[in-house]
XYZ file of C-alpha atoms in Angstrom:
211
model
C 0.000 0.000 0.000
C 1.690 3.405 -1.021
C 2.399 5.791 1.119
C 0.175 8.340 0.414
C -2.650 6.125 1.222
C -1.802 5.161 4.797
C -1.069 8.596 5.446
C -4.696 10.056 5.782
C -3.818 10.498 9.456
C -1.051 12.590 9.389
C 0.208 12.598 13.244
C 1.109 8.941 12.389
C 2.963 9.898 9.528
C 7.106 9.848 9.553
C 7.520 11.973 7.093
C 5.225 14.790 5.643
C 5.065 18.774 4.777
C 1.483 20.419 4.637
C 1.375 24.525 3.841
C -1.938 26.374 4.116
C -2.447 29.707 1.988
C -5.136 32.149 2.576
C -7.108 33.472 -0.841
C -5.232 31.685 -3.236
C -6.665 28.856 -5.449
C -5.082 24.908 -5.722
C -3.375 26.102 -8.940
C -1.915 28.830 -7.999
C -0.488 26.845 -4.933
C 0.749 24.368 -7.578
C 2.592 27.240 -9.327
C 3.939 28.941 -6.580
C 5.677 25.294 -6.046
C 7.292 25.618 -9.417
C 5.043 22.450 -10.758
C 3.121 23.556 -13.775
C -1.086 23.593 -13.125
C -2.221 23.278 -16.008
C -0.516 19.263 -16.138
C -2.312 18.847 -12.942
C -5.115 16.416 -12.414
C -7.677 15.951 -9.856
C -7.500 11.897 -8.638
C -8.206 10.163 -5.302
C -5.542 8.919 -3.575
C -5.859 5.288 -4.777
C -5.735 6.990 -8.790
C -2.359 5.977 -10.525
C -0.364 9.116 -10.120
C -1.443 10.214 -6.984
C 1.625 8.962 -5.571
C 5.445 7.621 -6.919
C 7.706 5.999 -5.087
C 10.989 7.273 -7.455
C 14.324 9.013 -5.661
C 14.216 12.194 -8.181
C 9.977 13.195 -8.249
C 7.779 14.143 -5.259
C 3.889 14.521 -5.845
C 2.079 17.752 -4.900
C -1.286 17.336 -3.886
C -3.700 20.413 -2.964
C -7.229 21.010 -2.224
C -9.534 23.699 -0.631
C -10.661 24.354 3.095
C -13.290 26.945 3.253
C -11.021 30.424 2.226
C -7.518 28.393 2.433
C -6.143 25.804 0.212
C -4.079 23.283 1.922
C -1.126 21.410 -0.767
C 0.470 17.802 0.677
C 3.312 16.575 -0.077
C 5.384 13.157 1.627
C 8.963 13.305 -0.005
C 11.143 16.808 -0.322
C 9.218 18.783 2.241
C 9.249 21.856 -0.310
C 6.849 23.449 1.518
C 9.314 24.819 4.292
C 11.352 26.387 1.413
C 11.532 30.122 2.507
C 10.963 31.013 -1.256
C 7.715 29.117 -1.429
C 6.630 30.007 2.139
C 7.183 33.784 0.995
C 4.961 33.521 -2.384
C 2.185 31.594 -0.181
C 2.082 34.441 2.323
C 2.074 37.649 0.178
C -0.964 39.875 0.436
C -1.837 36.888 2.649
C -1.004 34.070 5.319
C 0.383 30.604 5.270
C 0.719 27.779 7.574
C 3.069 25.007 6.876
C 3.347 21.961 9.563
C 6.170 19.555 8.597
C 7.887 16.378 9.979
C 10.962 14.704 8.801
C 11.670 11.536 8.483
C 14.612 12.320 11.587
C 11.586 13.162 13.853
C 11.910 17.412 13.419
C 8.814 18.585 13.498
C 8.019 21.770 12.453
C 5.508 24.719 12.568
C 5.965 27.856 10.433
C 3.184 30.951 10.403
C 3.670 33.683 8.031
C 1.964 36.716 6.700
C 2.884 39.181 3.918
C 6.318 37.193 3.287
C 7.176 38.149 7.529
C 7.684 34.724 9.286
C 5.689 35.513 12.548
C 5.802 31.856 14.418
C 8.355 29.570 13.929
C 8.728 26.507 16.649
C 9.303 22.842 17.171
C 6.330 21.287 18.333
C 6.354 20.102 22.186
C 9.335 21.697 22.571
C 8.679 25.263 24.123
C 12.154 26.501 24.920
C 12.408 26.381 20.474
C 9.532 29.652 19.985
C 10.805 31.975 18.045
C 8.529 35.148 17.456
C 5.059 35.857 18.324
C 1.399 36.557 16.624
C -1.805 37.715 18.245
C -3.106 34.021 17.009
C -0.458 32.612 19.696
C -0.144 29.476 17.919
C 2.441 27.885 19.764
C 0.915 28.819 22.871
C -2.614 26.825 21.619
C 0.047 23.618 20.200
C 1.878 23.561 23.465
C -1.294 23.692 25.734
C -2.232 19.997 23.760
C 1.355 18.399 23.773
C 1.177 19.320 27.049
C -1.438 17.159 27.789
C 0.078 14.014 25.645
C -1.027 14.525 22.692
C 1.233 14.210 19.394
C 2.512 17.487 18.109
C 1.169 17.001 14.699
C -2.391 15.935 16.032
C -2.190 19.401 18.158
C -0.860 21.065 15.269
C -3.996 20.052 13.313
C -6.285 20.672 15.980
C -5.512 24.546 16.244
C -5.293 24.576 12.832
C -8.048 23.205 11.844
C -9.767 25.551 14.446
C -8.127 28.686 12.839
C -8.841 27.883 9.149
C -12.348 26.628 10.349
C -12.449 23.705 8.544
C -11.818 19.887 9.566
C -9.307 18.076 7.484
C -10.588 14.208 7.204
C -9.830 11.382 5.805
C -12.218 11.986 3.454
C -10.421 15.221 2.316
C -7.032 13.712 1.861
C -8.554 11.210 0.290
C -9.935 13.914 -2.355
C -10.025 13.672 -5.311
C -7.059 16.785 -4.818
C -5.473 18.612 -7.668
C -2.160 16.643 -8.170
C 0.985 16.848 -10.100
C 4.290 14.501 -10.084
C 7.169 17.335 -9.942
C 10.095 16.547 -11.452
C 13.810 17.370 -9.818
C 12.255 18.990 -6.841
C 15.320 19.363 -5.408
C 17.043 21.627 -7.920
C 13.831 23.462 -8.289
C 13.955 24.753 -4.877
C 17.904 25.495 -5.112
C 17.406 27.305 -8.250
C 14.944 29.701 -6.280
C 16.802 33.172 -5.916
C 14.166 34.228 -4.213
C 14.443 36.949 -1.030
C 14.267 35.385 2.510
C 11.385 35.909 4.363
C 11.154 39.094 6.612
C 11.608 38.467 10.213
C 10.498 40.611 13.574
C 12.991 43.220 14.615
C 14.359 42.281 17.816
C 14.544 45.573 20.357
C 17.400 46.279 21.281
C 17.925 47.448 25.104
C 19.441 50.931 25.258
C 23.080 51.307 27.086
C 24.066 53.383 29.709
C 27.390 54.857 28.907
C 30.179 53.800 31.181
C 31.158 56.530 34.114
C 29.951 59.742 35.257
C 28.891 62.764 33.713
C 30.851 65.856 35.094
């Protein structure tokens, strides 16, 4: 059974990336990956080319919840690209969730190309940066409790997007495309990193007295 189709529950998944765009459609998600739309085809997972198992493709799979489209992929994690991240977020937001196939899971929030929440799951002490949706705050709250970072990943996302992403959704059918190379597509990306926070910096007292 392929990969794709035992991995409708994605907390028990070893290796996955998932990105979430406000206002933009499945194919221009596809695009912004560098995969070409208009090849694209809408199949259930159990379709043949829904999934590959080859060393030098990955298969990008997308689909709409409510105002957001989600896009799915289980082998280069292209999502987390800052490039890509960037494109999903301008004029907009984006959520990517990730988890490697080394256990680093991941949690990215960004909006208008500025990466506002960046964080490892269940691990607090790894926040970086801060949004009034306090996402890692929410994630942290459920790990807390037990439960697997990616399930409480889900959970507040699902919450925030307002939408529940079942089985029945991954299943789809979801717009799909085999990518080619995905690899060097991402290093070829020149694109600008994404914007980060400005940290304050505390003000110094000069050294000694003044006369």
């Amino acid at each position: 059974m392929s990969k794709i189709f035992t991995s409708h529950e994605l907390d028990k998944s070893n290796n996955f990336c998932m990105t979430l765009s406000l206002g933009k459609s499945p194919e221009e998600v596809i695009n912004i990956y560098g995969a070409d739309a208009g090849e694209a085809r809408w199949l259930t997972a159990d379709a043949p080319g829904a999934y590959v198992t080859n060393a030098t493709t990955t298969v990008l799979r997308a689909g709409s919840l409510g105002d957001w489209t989600f896009c799915l992929e289980f082998e280069y994690l292209l999502g987390s690209n800052e490039g890509i991240m960037r494109e999903l977020s301008t004029n907009a937001e984006a959520i990517v969730i990730f988890r490697t196939a080394k256990a680093l899971t991941g949690f990215h929030y960004v909006a208008n190309c500025e990466l506002l929440e960046s964080f490892e799951p269940g691990y607090p002490p790894s926040v970086s940066g801060r949004s009034s949706h306090e996402f890692s705050s929410k994630v942290h709250a459920l790990t807390s409790t037990g439960l697997d970072p990616v399930a409480a990943c889900l959970e507040v996302v699902t919450g925030h997007v307002g939408c529940d992403l079942t089985k029945e959704t991954l299943r789809g059918p979801l717009l799909s495309v085999i990518m080619d190379k995905p690899d060097l597509v991402a290093f070829a990306r020149r694109d600008p990193l994404l914007l980060r926070p400005a940290v304050p910096q505390k003000s110094r007292r000069r050294l000694g007295r003044r006369l």
